[in-house]
Coordinates of C-alpha atoms in Angstrom, one line a residue:
M1 CA 54.8 6.7 -54.2
D2 CA 55.9 10.2 -55.5
V3 CA 52.9 12.6 -55.2
I4 CA 55.1 15.8 -56.0
S5 CA 56.4 15.4 -59.4
A6 CA 54.6 17.2 -62.3
S7 CA 55.0 14.2 -64.8
S8 CA 51.9 12.7 -66.7
S9 CA 53.0 8.8 -65.8
T10 CA 52.8 10.2 -62.0
Q11 CA 48.9 11.1 -62.8
L12 CA 48.4 7.1 -64.0
R13 CA 50.3 5.8 -61.5
I14 CA 47.6 7.8 -58.9
H15 CA 45.0 6.1 -60.8
H16 CA 46.1 2.9 -60.8
F17 CA 46.8 3.5 -56.6
F18 CA 43.8 3.9 -56.2
F19 CA 41.5 2.2 -58.9
K20 CA 43.8 -0.1 -60.0
T21 CA 43.4 0.5 -63.4
E22 CA 44.8 3.0 -66.0
K23 CA 41.3 3.5 -67.7
L24 CA 39.9 6.5 -66.9
I25 CA 36.1 5.7 -65.9
Y26 CA 33.2 8.1 -63.9
T27 CA 33.2 7.6 -60.2
P28 CA 29.7 7.9 -58.5
V29 CA 31.8 10.3 -56.4
T30 CA 29.1 11.7 -54.5
Q31 CA 28.9 9.1 -51.9
F32 CA 32.7 8.5 -51.2
K33 CA 32.8 12.8 -50.8
K34 CA 30.1 12.6 -48.1
H35 CA 32.3 9.2 -46.4
F36 CA 35.3 11.7 -47.0
L37 CA 33.7 14.7 -45.2
N38 CA 31.8 13.0 -42.8
N39 CA 34.9 11.3 -41.2
I40 CA 36.9 14.4 -40.8
K41 CA 33.8 16.3 -39.2
G42 CA 33.2 13.4 -36.9
N43 CA 36.4 12.6 -35.8
G44 CA 39.1 13.9 -38.2
N45 CA 39.7 11.0 -39.5
C46 CA 41.1 12.6 -42.7
N47 CA 44.6 11.5 -44.8
L48 CA 46.5 12.8 -47.6
Q49 CA 45.4 9.3 -50.0
S50 CA 41.5 9.5 -49.1
C51 CA 41.8 13.3 -49.7
L52 CA 44.0 12.0 -53.8
R53 CA 41.6 9.1 -53.9
L54 CA 38.6 11.7 -53.9
S55 CA 40.2 14.1 -55.8
A56 CA 40.7 11.8 -58.9
A57 CA 37.4 10.6 -58.6
C58 CA 36.1 14.0 -58.9
S59 CA 39.1 14.5 -61.8
V60 CA 37.0 11.6 -64.0
S61 CA 33.3 12.5 -62.7
E62 CA 30.5 13.4 -64.9
E63 CA 28.7 15.5 -61.7
F64 CA 32.0 17.7 -61.5
A65 CA 32.8 18.2 -64.9
S66 CA 31.9 22.1 -64.9
T67 CA 34.4 22.5 -61.8
H68 CA 37.5 20.9 -62.9
Q69 CA 37.0 22.1 -66.8
S70 CA 38.2 25.8 -64.7
F71 CA 41.1 23.6 -63.0
D72 CA 42.5 22.9 -66.5
E73 CA 42.7 26.0 -67.8
I74 CA 45.2 26.2 -65.2
P75 CA 48.4 26.4 -66.4
V76 CA 50.1 22.7 -64.0
S77 CA 53.4 25.4 -62.9
D78 CA 51.4 28.0 -62.1
T79 CA 51.3 27.4 -58.4
F80 CA 50.3 30.9 -57.8
A81 CA 46.9 29.9 -59.4
W82 CA 46.6 26.5 -57.4
N83 CA 47.5 29.1 -54.0
T84 CA 44.7 31.6 -54.9
L85 CA 42.1 29.5 -55.2
I86 CA 42.9 27.5 -51.7
K87 CA 42.9 30.7 -50.6
T88 CA 39.6 31.5 -51.7
H89 CA 38.2 28.7 -50.0
L90 CA 39.8 29.3 -47.1
S91 CA 38.1 32.8 -47.2
N92 CA 34.8 31.9 -47.7
C93 CA 35.5 29.4 -44.6
D94 CA 35.2 26.1 -46.8
S95 CA 38.1 24.2 -45.6
Y96 CA 37.0 21.0 -46.9
Q97 CA 36.9 22.0 -50.5
A98 CA 40.6 24.0 -50.4
L99 CA 41.9 20.3 -48.8
L100 CA 39.8 18.8 -52.2
T101 CA 41.5 21.7 -54.3
Y102 CA 45.6 20.9 -52.9
G103 CA 44.8 17.2 -54.4
T104 CA 43.5 18.0 -57.2
M105 CA 46.8 20.6 -57.3
L106 CA 49.1 17.1 -56.7
I107 CA 47.5 15.2 -59.0
R108 CA 48.1 17.5 -61.7
G109 CA 51.5 18.1 -60.6
A110 CA 51.9 21.3 -59.8
R111 CA 54.1 21.8 -56.8
P112 CA 53.6 23.0 -53.4
D113 CA 55.2 26.0 -52.1
R114 CA 56.1 28.5 -49.1
H115 CA 53.1 29.5 -49.6
T116 CA 50.4 25.9 -50.7
L117 CA 51.5 24.7 -47.1
P118 CA 50.8 26.4 -44.7
R119 CA 46.9 27.4 -45.8
I120 CA 46.8 23.7 -46.1
L121 CA 47.6 23.2 -42.7
T122 CA 45.6 26.1 -41.6
A123 CA 42.8 24.0 -43.7
A124 CA 43.4 21.0 -41.2
R125 CA 43.3 22.7 -38.0
L126 CA 40.4 24.1 -39.0
L127 CA 38.8 20.6 -39.7
G128 CA 40.8 19.0 -36.6
A129 CA 42.2 16.7 -39.1
L130 CA 46.0 16.3 -37.6
F131 CA 47.0 12.9 -38.9
F132 CA 46.5 14.8 -42.1
G133 CA 48.2 17.4 -41.1
K134 CA 51.1 15.6 -40.3
Q135 CA 51.0 14.2 -43.7
V136 CA 51.7 17.5 -44.8
H137 CA 54.6 17.9 -42.3
G138 CA 55.9 15.3 -44.2
Q139 CA 55.7 17.0 -47.4
A140 CA 57.3 20.0 -46.2
L141 CA 60.3 17.8 -44.5
K142 CA 60.7 16.3 -48.5
L143 CA 60.4 19.7 -50.2
G144 CA 62.6 21.5 -48.0
L145 CA 60.2 24.0 -47.0
S146 CA 59.6 22.8 -43.0
S147 CA 62.2 25.3 -41.7
D148 CA 60.8 28.0 -43.4
H149 CA 58.9 30.7 -41.3
Y150 CA 55.2 30.7 -42.6
V151 CA 55.5 27.0 -43.1
V152 CA 57.3 26.8 -38.9
T153 CA 54.0 29.0 -37.6
A154 CA 51.9 27.1 -39.1
L155 CA 53.2 23.6 -38.1
M156 CA 52.8 25.0 -34.5
E157 CA 50.0 26.3 -35.0
L158 CA 48.2 23.3 -36.0
Y159 CA 50.4 21.3 -33.0
G160 CA 49.9 23.6 -30.6
H161 CA 45.7 23.5 -31.4
L162 CA 45.2 19.9 -31.9
D163 CA 48.0 18.0 -30.0
G164 CA 48.9 20.9 -27.2
A165 CA 51.4 23.5 -26.5
D166 CA 54.1 21.3 -25.6
A167 CA 53.2 19.2 -29.1
A168 CA 54.5 23.4 -30.6
R169 CA 57.3 23.4 -28.4
W170 CA 59.0 20.6 -29.0
L171 CA 58.7 21.3 -32.8
F172 CA 60.2 24.7 -31.9
D173 CA 62.5 23.5 -30.2
K174 CA 63.5 21.6 -33.1
L175 CA 64.0 23.8 -35.5
P176 CA 66.9 25.3 -36.8
R177 CA 68.6 29.5 -35.4
S178 CA 67.1 31.2 -38.1
P179 CA 63.6 30.3 -38.0
R180 CA 64.0 30.5 -33.8
N181 CA 64.9 34.2 -34.2
S182 CA 61.3 34.7 -35.8
V183 CA 59.1 37.0 -33.1
V184 CA 56.0 35.4 -35.0
A185 CA 57.1 32.1 -34.1
W186 CA 58.0 33.4 -30.8
T187 CA 54.7 34.7 -30.3
M188 CA 52.6 32.3 -31.4
L189 CA 54.3 29.7 -29.1
A190 CA 53.6 32.6 -26.0
G191 CA 50.3 32.6 -27.2
L192 CA 49.7 28.9 -27.1
Y193 CA 50.5 28.3 -23.6
V194 CA 47.6 32.0 -23.0
M195 CA 45.4 30.0 -24.5
E196 CA 45.8 26.9 -22.8
D197 CA 45.8 29.5 -19.4
K198 CA 49.6 28.5 -18.6
P199 CA 50.6 32.7 -18.3
R200 CA 53.5 31.8 -16.5
L201 CA 55.4 29.2 -19.3
A202 CA 54.3 31.8 -21.8
I203 CA 55.9 35.0 -20.1
D204 CA 58.6 32.4 -19.9
A205 CA 58.6 32.0 -23.2
F206 CA 58.7 35.9 -24.0
N207 CA 61.8 36.6 -21.7
R208 CA 63.4 33.8 -24.0
M209 CA 62.8 35.2 -26.9
L210 CA 64.3 38.9 -25.6
D211 CA 67.3 36.6 -24.4
S212 CA 68.0 35.3 -27.8
G213 CA 68.2 38.7 -29.5
A214 CA 64.9 38.3 -31.3
A215 CA 64.3 41.2 -33.4
D216 CA 61.4 43.1 -34.8
M217 CA 59.9 43.6 -31.4
D218 CA 55.6 43.9 -32.5
T219 CA 52.8 44.6 -30.9
V220 CA 51.5 41.2 -31.1
A221 CA 54.3 40.0 -29.2
L222 CA 53.8 42.3 -26.5
T223 CA 50.1 42.1 -26.6
T224 CA 50.5 38.5 -25.7
A225 CA 53.4 39.0 -23.0
I226 CA 50.7 41.0 -21.2
C227 CA 47.7 39.3 -21.1
A228 CA 49.6 36.7 -19.9
C229 CA 50.8 39.3 -17.2
A230 CA 47.1 39.8 -16.2
L231 CA 46.5 36.1 -16.3
L232 CA 48.9 35.2 -13.6
K233 CA 47.3 38.7 -12.1
S234 CA 51.6 39.4 -11.4
L235 CA 51.7 43.2 -11.5
Q236 CA 55.5 42.4 -11.0
E237 CA 55.8 41.4 -14.5
G238 CA 53.1 43.0 -16.0
R239 CA 55.4 46.5 -14.8
N240 CA 58.8 45.0 -16.9
T241 CA 56.5 44.2 -19.8
H242 CA 55.2 47.9 -19.7
R243 CA 58.9 48.9 -19.9
I244 CA 59.9 46.9 -22.4
A245 CA 56.6 48.3 -24.5
R246 CA 58.6 52.0 -23.4
E247 CA 61.7 51.2 -24.6
C248 CA 60.3 50.0 -28.0
G249 CA 57.6 52.5 -28.7
F250 CA 54.6 50.4 -28.4
E251 CA 53.8 52.1 -24.9
F252 CA 51.0 54.3 -26.7
D253 CA 49.7 51.9 -29.8
V254 CA 46.3 51.7 -28.8
L255 CA 46.9 47.7 -28.7
V256 CA 49.2 47.7 -26.0
S257 CA 48.0 50.8 -24.4
N258 CA 44.1 49.0 -23.9
S259 CA 46.0 45.4 -23.1
L260 CA 48.1 47.6 -20.3
L261 CA 44.8 49.0 -19.1
K262 CA 43.0 45.6 -19.3
M263 CA 46.2 44.0 -17.1
Y264 CA 46.6 46.4 -14.3
I265 CA 42.8 46.6 -13.7
D266 CA 42.3 43.2 -13.3
C267 CA 45.7 42.7 -11.0
G268 CA 44.2 45.2 -9.0
S269 CA 46.3 48.7 -9.8
L270 CA 43.4 50.8 -11.3
R271 CA 46.1 53.5 -10.3
D272 CA 48.7 52.2 -12.8
A273 CA 45.3 52.1 -15.2
Q274 CA 44.7 55.8 -14.6
T275 CA 48.5 56.8 -15.5
V276 CA 48.3 54.5 -18.5
F277 CA 45.0 56.0 -19.7
D278 CA 45.7 59.1 -19.2
K279 CA 48.8 59.6 -21.3
M280 CA 47.4 57.7 -23.8
P281 CA 47.4 60.3 -26.8
S282 CA 44.0 58.5 -28.7
K283 CA 41.1 56.4 -27.4
D284 CA 38.9 54.0 -28.7
I285 CA 35.6 52.8 -27.1
I286 CA 38.0 49.8 -25.8
S287 CA 40.0 51.9 -23.6
W288 CA 36.9 53.8 -22.1
T289 CA 35.1 50.6 -21.7
E290 CA 38.6 49.0 -19.8
M291 CA 38.5 52.0 -17.6
L292 CA 34.6 52.4 -16.4
R293 CA 35.2 48.4 -15.5
G294 CA 38.4 49.3 -13.4
Y295 CA 36.1 51.9 -11.3
V296 CA 33.0 49.9 -10.6
K297 CA 35.6 46.9 -10.4
K298 CA 36.9 49.0 -7.1
G299 CA 33.6 49.9 -6.4
R300 CA 34.2 53.7 -7.2
F301 CA 31.0 54.2 -9.1
N302 CA 30.4 58.0 -8.8
E303 CA 33.8 58.0 -10.4
A304 CA 32.7 55.5 -13.0
L305 CA 29.9 57.9 -13.8
K306 CA 31.4 60.9 -14.1
L307 CA 33.6 58.9 -17.0
F308 CA 30.9 57.5 -18.8
R309 CA 29.2 61.6 -19.6
Q310 CA 33.2 62.5 -20.4
M311 CA 33.0 59.2 -23.2
N312 CA 29.7 60.4 -24.3
V313 CA 29.0 64.1 -24.2
V314 CA 32.9 65.3 -23.6
E315 CA 34.6 63.1 -26.1
G316 CA 31.4 62.4 -28.5
I317 CA 32.5 58.6 -28.1
R318 CA 29.1 56.6 -28.7
P319 CA 29.3 53.7 -26.1
D320 CA 28.7 50.1 -27.8
S321 CA 26.5 47.3 -26.0
L322 CA 29.8 46.6 -24.1
A323 CA 30.5 49.5 -22.3
I324 CA 26.5 49.8 -21.4
S325 CA 27.3 46.6 -19.6
S326 CA 30.1 47.9 -18.1
I327 CA 28.6 50.9 -16.5
L328 CA 25.5 49.3 -15.7
P329 CA 26.4 47.9 -12.2
A330 CA 27.9 51.1 -11.2
C331 CA 23.7 52.1 -11.4
A332 CA 23.1 48.7 -9.4
R333 CA 22.1 50.2 -6.0
V334 CA 19.3 52.5 -4.7
A335 CA 20.8 55.8 -4.4
A336 CA 22.1 55.6 -8.1
H337 CA 18.5 54.1 -9.6
K338 CA 17.9 57.1 -11.7
H339 CA 21.3 57.2 -13.7
G340 CA 20.4 53.2 -14.4
K341 CA 17.1 54.5 -15.7
E342 CA 18.8 57.2 -17.7
I343 CA 21.2 54.6 -18.9
H344 CA 18.6 52.5 -20.5
G345 CA 16.5 55.0 -22.0
Y346 CA 19.8 55.9 -23.9
L347 CA 19.5 52.1 -25.4
V348 CA 16.5 52.6 -26.5
R349 CA 16.7 56.3 -28.0
N350 CA 19.9 55.3 -29.8
G351 CA 19.2 51.3 -31.1
I352 CA 22.0 50.6 -29.3
E353 CA 22.2 46.3 -30.1
M354 CA 20.0 45.2 -26.7
N355 CA 21.8 41.4 -26.3
L356 CA 21.5 39.1 -24.0
R357 CA 24.3 40.4 -22.1
V358 CA 23.2 44.2 -21.7
Q359 CA 19.4 42.7 -21.1
N360 CA 21.2 40.7 -18.1
A361 CA 22.8 43.6 -17.4
V362 CA 19.5 45.9 -17.0
M363 CA 18.0 43.2 -15.3
D364 CA 20.4 43.2 -12.8
M365 CA 21.0 47.0 -12.0
Y366 CA 17.3 47.3 -11.3
A367 CA 16.8 44.5 -9.1
K368 CA 19.9 45.6 -7.1
S369 CA 18.7 49.3 -7.4
G370 CA 15.0 48.7 -5.4
S371 CA 12.7 47.8 -8.8
I372 CA 12.1 44.3 -8.9
E373 CA 9.0 44.9 -10.8
C374 CA 10.9 47.0 -14.2
A375 CA 13.6 43.5 -14.1
S376 CA 10.6 41.1 -14.3
R377 CA 9.2 42.8 -17.3
I378 CA 12.4 42.8 -18.6
F379 CA 12.8 38.4 -17.9
S380 CA 9.4 38.3 -19.5
G381 CA 9.5 40.0 -22.5
M382 CA 13.0 38.0 -23.0
K383 CA 12.9 36.0 -26.3
D384 CA 16.5 34.0 -24.8
K385 CA 17.0 33.1 -21.1
D386 CA 21.0 31.9 -20.5
V387 CA 22.3 31.5 -16.6
I388 CA 23.0 34.7 -15.9
S389 CA 19.4 36.0 -16.8
W390 CA 17.5 32.8 -14.3
T391 CA 20.4 33.5 -11.4
V392 CA 19.8 37.4 -12.0
M393 CA 16.3 37.4 -11.5
I394 CA 16.1 34.3 -8.1
L395 CA 18.4 36.4 -6.8
G396 CA 16.7 40.0 -7.3
N397 CA 13.5 38.3 -5.8
S398 CA 15.9 36.8 -2.8
L399 CA 17.2 40.5 -2.3
H400 CA 13.9 42.4 -2.1
G401 CA 12.3 39.3 0.4
H402 CA 10.9 37.1 -2.2
G403 CA 12.6 34.0 -1.4
E404 CA 9.8 31.6 -2.0
I405 CA 9.0 33.8 -5.7
G406 CA 12.6 32.9 -6.0
V407 CA 12.7 28.9 -5.6
A408 CA 10.0 29.2 -7.4
M409 CA 11.5 30.4 -10.0
F410 CA 14.1 27.5 -9.8
R411 CA 11.7 24.9 -10.2
E412 CA 10.1 26.3 -13.0
M413 CA 13.9 26.4 -14.9
E414 CA 14.5 23.0 -14.1
K415 CA 11.4 21.7 -15.5
N416 CA 11.1 23.8 -18.5
S417 CA 14.5 25.2 -19.5
S418 CA 17.6 23.8 -21.0
V419 CA 20.1 26.0 -18.7
E420 CA 22.3 23.7 -17.6
I421 CA 22.5 24.5 -13.6
D422 CA 25.8 25.9 -12.2
E423 CA 27.8 26.5 -9.2
I424 CA 26.6 30.1 -9.1
M425 CA 22.7 29.5 -9.7
H426 CA 22.8 26.9 -6.7
V427 CA 24.1 29.2 -4.3
A428 CA 21.2 31.8 -5.5
V429 CA 18.6 29.2 -4.7
L430 CA 20.1 28.8 -1.3
Y431 CA 20.4 32.6 -0.7
A432 CA 16.4 32.4 -1.7
A433 CA 15.9 29.3 0.8
C434 CA 17.7 31.6 2.9
T435 CA 16.2 34.5 3.1
S436 CA 12.3 33.4 3.5
C437 CA 13.7 30.5 5.9
L438 CA 12.8 27.3 3.7
V439 CA 14.7 24.6 5.0
E440 CA 13.3 22.2 3.5
D441 CA 14.1 23.2 0.4
G442 CA 17.5 24.3 1.4
R443 CA 18.8 21.2 2.2
L444 CA 17.1 19.1 -0.8
Y445 CA 19.0 21.7 -3.2
F446 CA 22.1 21.6 -1.2
S447 CA 21.6 17.5 -1.4
C448 CA 22.4 18.0 -5.1
L449 CA 25.4 19.7 -5.3
R450 CA 28.5 17.1 -5.7
A451 CA 31.4 19.1 -4.7
P452 CA 29.7 21.8 -2.2
K453 CA 32.1 25.0 -2.2
I454 CA 32.4 27.3 1.1
A455 CA 29.9 29.1 0.0
H456 CA 26.8 26.6 -0.5
H457 CA 28.2 25.7 2.9
T458 CA 28.2 29.1 4.3
L459 CA 24.6 29.7 3.3
M460 CA 23.3 26.7 4.3
V461 CA 24.3 27.6 8.1
A462 CA 22.7 30.9 7.6
L463 CA 19.7 28.8 6.9
L464 CA 19.6 26.8 9.8
A465 CA 21.2 29.4 12.1
R466 CA 18.1 32.1 11.0
S467 CA 15.5 28.8 11.0
G468 CA 16.6 28.9 14.7
F469 CA 18.1 24.9 14.3
F470 CA 21.4 25.6 15.9
D471 CA 21.9 22.4 17.5
E472 CA 21.7 21.3 13.2
A473 CA 24.1 24.3 12.4
R474 CA 26.4 22.8 15.1
T475 CA 26.5 19.9 14.0
F476 CA 27.0 20.7 10.4
I477 CA 30.0 23.0 11.1
E478 CA 31.7 20.5 12.7
E479 CA 30.6 16.9 10.8
R480 CA 32.3 19.0 7.7
K481 CA 35.1 20.6 9.6
L482 CA 34.3 24.4 8.5
A483 CA 35.2 26.0 12.1
Q484 CA 37.9 27.2 10.2
H485 CA 36.0 29.1 7.7
A486 CA 34.8 32.8 9.3
E487 CA 32.3 33.2 6.6
V488 CA 30.8 30.2 7.8
L489 CA 31.0 31.4 11.7
R490 CA 29.7 34.5 10.6
A491 CA 26.5 32.7 9.0
L492 CA 25.7 31.6 12.6
L493 CA 26.3 34.3 14.4
D494 CA 23.6 36.3 12.4
G495 CA 20.8 33.7 13.2
C496 CA 22.1 33.7 17.2
R497 CA 21.5 37.9 16.5
I498 CA 17.9 37.2 15.1
H499 CA 17.2 34.7 17.9
K500 CA 19.0 36.7 20.2
N501 CA 21.0 33.8 20.9
A502 CA 23.4 35.6 23.0
N503 CA 25.6 33.0 24.7
M504 CA 25.8 30.9 21.3
G505 CA 26.7 34.2 19.5
K506 CA 29.6 35.2 22.4
R507 CA 31.2 32.1 22.0
V508 CA 31.0 31.9 17.6
I509 CA 32.4 36.0 18.7
Q510 CA 35.2 34.7 20.7
Q511 CA 36.2 31.9 17.6
L512 CA 36.3 34.6 15.3
C513 CA 38.8 36.8 17.6
D514 CA 40.7 33.6 17.9
L515 CA 40.6 32.6 14.6
E516 CA 41.1 36.1 12.9
P517 CA 43.5 38.5 15.0
L518 CA 43.5 41.2 13.3
N519 CA 40.2 41.9 12.4
A520 CA 38.9 44.5 14.1
E521 CA 35.3 44.0 13.7
N522 CA 35.6 41.1 15.7
Y523 CA 36.2 43.0 18.6
V524 CA 34.3 44.9 18.1
M525 CA 31.4 42.8 17.7
L526 CA 32.2 41.2 21.6
S527 CA 32.6 44.6 22.3
N528 CA 28.8 44.9 21.3
W529 CA 28.5 42.0 22.7
Y530 CA 29.3 43.2 26.8
A531 CA 27.7 46.5 25.9
H532 CA 24.8 44.9 25.4
N533 CA 25.0 43.4 29.2
S534 CA 26.1 46.9 30.2
K535 CA 29.9 45.5 30.9
W536 CA 31.2 48.7 30.7
E537 CA 34.6 48.0 32.0
I538 CA 35.1 45.1 29.8
V539 CA 33.8 47.1 26.8
N540 CA 36.5 49.9 27.4
R541 CA 39.7 47.1 28.0
L542 CA 38.3 45.5 24.4
R543 CA 37.8 49.1 23.4
E544 CA 41.9 49.9 24.0
T545 CA 42.9 46.5 23.3
I546 CA 41.5 47.7 19.6
R547 CA 43.8 50.8 20.4
D548 CA 47.1 49.2 20.9
M549 CA 46.9 46.4 18.1
G550 CA 46.6 49.7 16.0
L551 CA 43.3 48.0 14.8
K552 CA 41.4 50.3 12.5
P553 CA 37.2 49.3 12.2
R554 CA 35.3 49.8 9.2
K555 CA 32.9 52.9 9.3
A556 CA 29.2 52.4 8.3
Y557 CA 28.1 54.9 5.3
S558 CA 24.6 55.8 4.0
W559 CA 24.0 57.8 1.3
I560 CA 20.9 59.0 -0.2
E561 CA 20.6 61.3 -3.8
F562 CA 18.5 64.8 -3.3
Q563 CA 18.2 66.8 -6.0
N564 CA 20.4 64.8 -8.7
K565 CA 23.4 65.1 -5.9
V566 CA 24.8 62.4 -3.8
H567 CA 24.9 63.2 0.1
V568 CA 27.0 60.8 1.8
F569 CA 26.9 59.9 5.8
G570 CA 29.1 58.4 8.0
T571 CA 28.7 57.4 12.1
G572 CA 28.3 60.6 14.2
D573 CA 29.3 62.7 10.9
V574 CA 28.8 66.3 11.6
S575 CA 31.0 67.2 8.0
H576 CA 27.4 67.8 6.4
P577 CA 27.0 71.8 5.9
R578 CA 22.9 70.9 6.9
S579 CA 24.0 68.0 9.9
E580 CA 23.0 70.6 12.9
K581 CA 20.1 70.5 10.4
I582 CA 19.4 66.9 10.2
Y583 CA 20.6 65.7 13.7
W584 CA 17.7 68.0 15.1
Q585 CA 15.3 66.7 12.5
L586 CA 16.4 63.3 14.1
Q587 CA 16.0 64.0 17.6
R588 CA 12.3 65.4 17.4
L589 CA 12.0 61.8 15.6
M590 CA 13.2 60.2 18.2
K591 CA 11.5 61.7 20.4
K592 CA 8.2 61.3 18.9
L593 CA 8.6 57.7 18.5
D594 CA 9.7 57.7 22.8
E595 CA 6.1 59.3 23.2
E596 CA 4.5 56.3 21.2
G597 CA 6.3 54.0 23.5
F598 CA 8.9 52.7 21.2
R599 CA 12.3 51.2 22.9
Y600 CA 15.7 50.8 21.1
D601 CA 16.3 47.5 21.1
S602 CA 20.1 47.3 20.7
D603 CA 21.9 43.8 19.8
F604 CA 25.7 43.2 19.1
S605 CA 25.4 43.2 15.8
L606 CA 28.2 45.1 14.1
H607 CA 28.6 48.6 14.6
D608 CA 30.4 50.6 17.1
V609 CA 28.9 51.5 20.5
D610 CA 31.7 53.8 21.4
E611 CA 30.8 55.6 18.5
E612 CA 27.4 55.5 19.2
R613 CA 26.9 56.2 22.8
E614 CA 28.4 59.9 21.1
C615 CA 25.1 60.4 19.1
I616 CA 21.9 59.6 18.8
P617 CA 21.8 55.8 19.4
I618 CA 19.9 54.6 15.9
G619 CA 22.1 57.6 14.0
H620 CA 23.7 54.8 12.2
S621 CA 23.7 51.7 12.1
E622 CA 25.5 48.8 9.7

């Protein structure tokens, strides 16, 4: 049946096909329309014939008489008017009405053009109506529009979203040369692969586009390729794409620059991100937020806070909720508690939206900076809570030594919340059980896991070891073949330290040395074990081994905020201008403790005994 012809006989044939009569009668269309829409909403079961049937029914229905009076005023040949009407429906997010208008357009004999079909294909995609989209694809072939750039892009988007990127790739490979030289089509293909988390294929598509000589490189194509590099975590590919952006003159386009910032940060190269940021002639809030995120991700909290002040005070850029939630983790430590309170106050004073993400970040900041009471008040006042909200509070209480409260909150959430429990939530409740040595609760929640990860196994070992169940912990490790995971062994070692199980502690440390022969901390712990037992000759030999292997143990640091300035101290550190006075005061405290009968209890924990032999025994440890 030809539904494209504009002849009046076509309209009669359509009515005869659908209604088996050439007599135009009023049709009860409401029920038919409801069934049509439900089919699309439910399973995408929509086709062109049902659309035409409904459109034909609407055209003779009293219920739609006023609407179709306006259709009657549109000249049959005026495709532009029909396109405008379809576009209006799409702009109003009414894809159903766009399809019905298209059906009416066909019934009235108007011929679709290169602007009509992309909009109808978009409506089909939004409704999930793949079969309908395929029928429109068939119409495009009959009308000779299947190679038009607009239609090709819409078809690729339809197939890519509803049938997968490979289907869009198949369509693309069948195209003649002209549309395949379109940057838009190549970008669409790369974007579909990014959407499916296939960044390698997206980058390959971008490189093929360059090899094909596609003209008119644009910022969207570059941004898509940069996003693929970020997903792939490939610094080499990212730098290569950056070079292409520079050669094309788009390096400092704000969209491209912001994508480069995110890519370098995701790839772990804060230095490259900083270089791009410093060279940007204009920066928006996204640029600043990405750099804040980068500093926080790298643990450079002081630089993050300085950048935040520069953005707000010097540049006069008002932070939004995303920027606030990016900087707050820099304040999630005791030394920066004051800064966190100031940012919270800034939020309240300036009326910045306290959405769920910001509330979670503020709550996390208070919990980790030592004010669990403030975090609890925010949590109690939240109207909506997601899995992150509950996780933050369970972990926060555990960090403050209230593991039993964390477990109780988990039980409350299970009973009264519709929140779906994820892996991180299970980590949180196991950590809470571990903190308060709630062995039975830990066993129960671990047994609920279908596929526990290493983090869950580690916490279960830590719980058993901290509670003194060393035999069960060893059996647990052996049965699940966890001895090759250093974090599991360290959890067992922590229990040995707490319960002063020196013999097992030594065996675990030796296992760690075998497992990680280039990790200096393992040799330091073994050295400390021998020091604890006054075997100083072995301690010295281990010290020489560390030196000969070129290993450098990490130094532990402490910091304190005093008079708006953060003071940092390392083991045996004398670089502070007040070091002499500080150590003199520390000597006084040590003497007083000695007079009151306190004796320093050394262990084989992770601190360098050789350094501490040169300074005060409890001057610093990790």
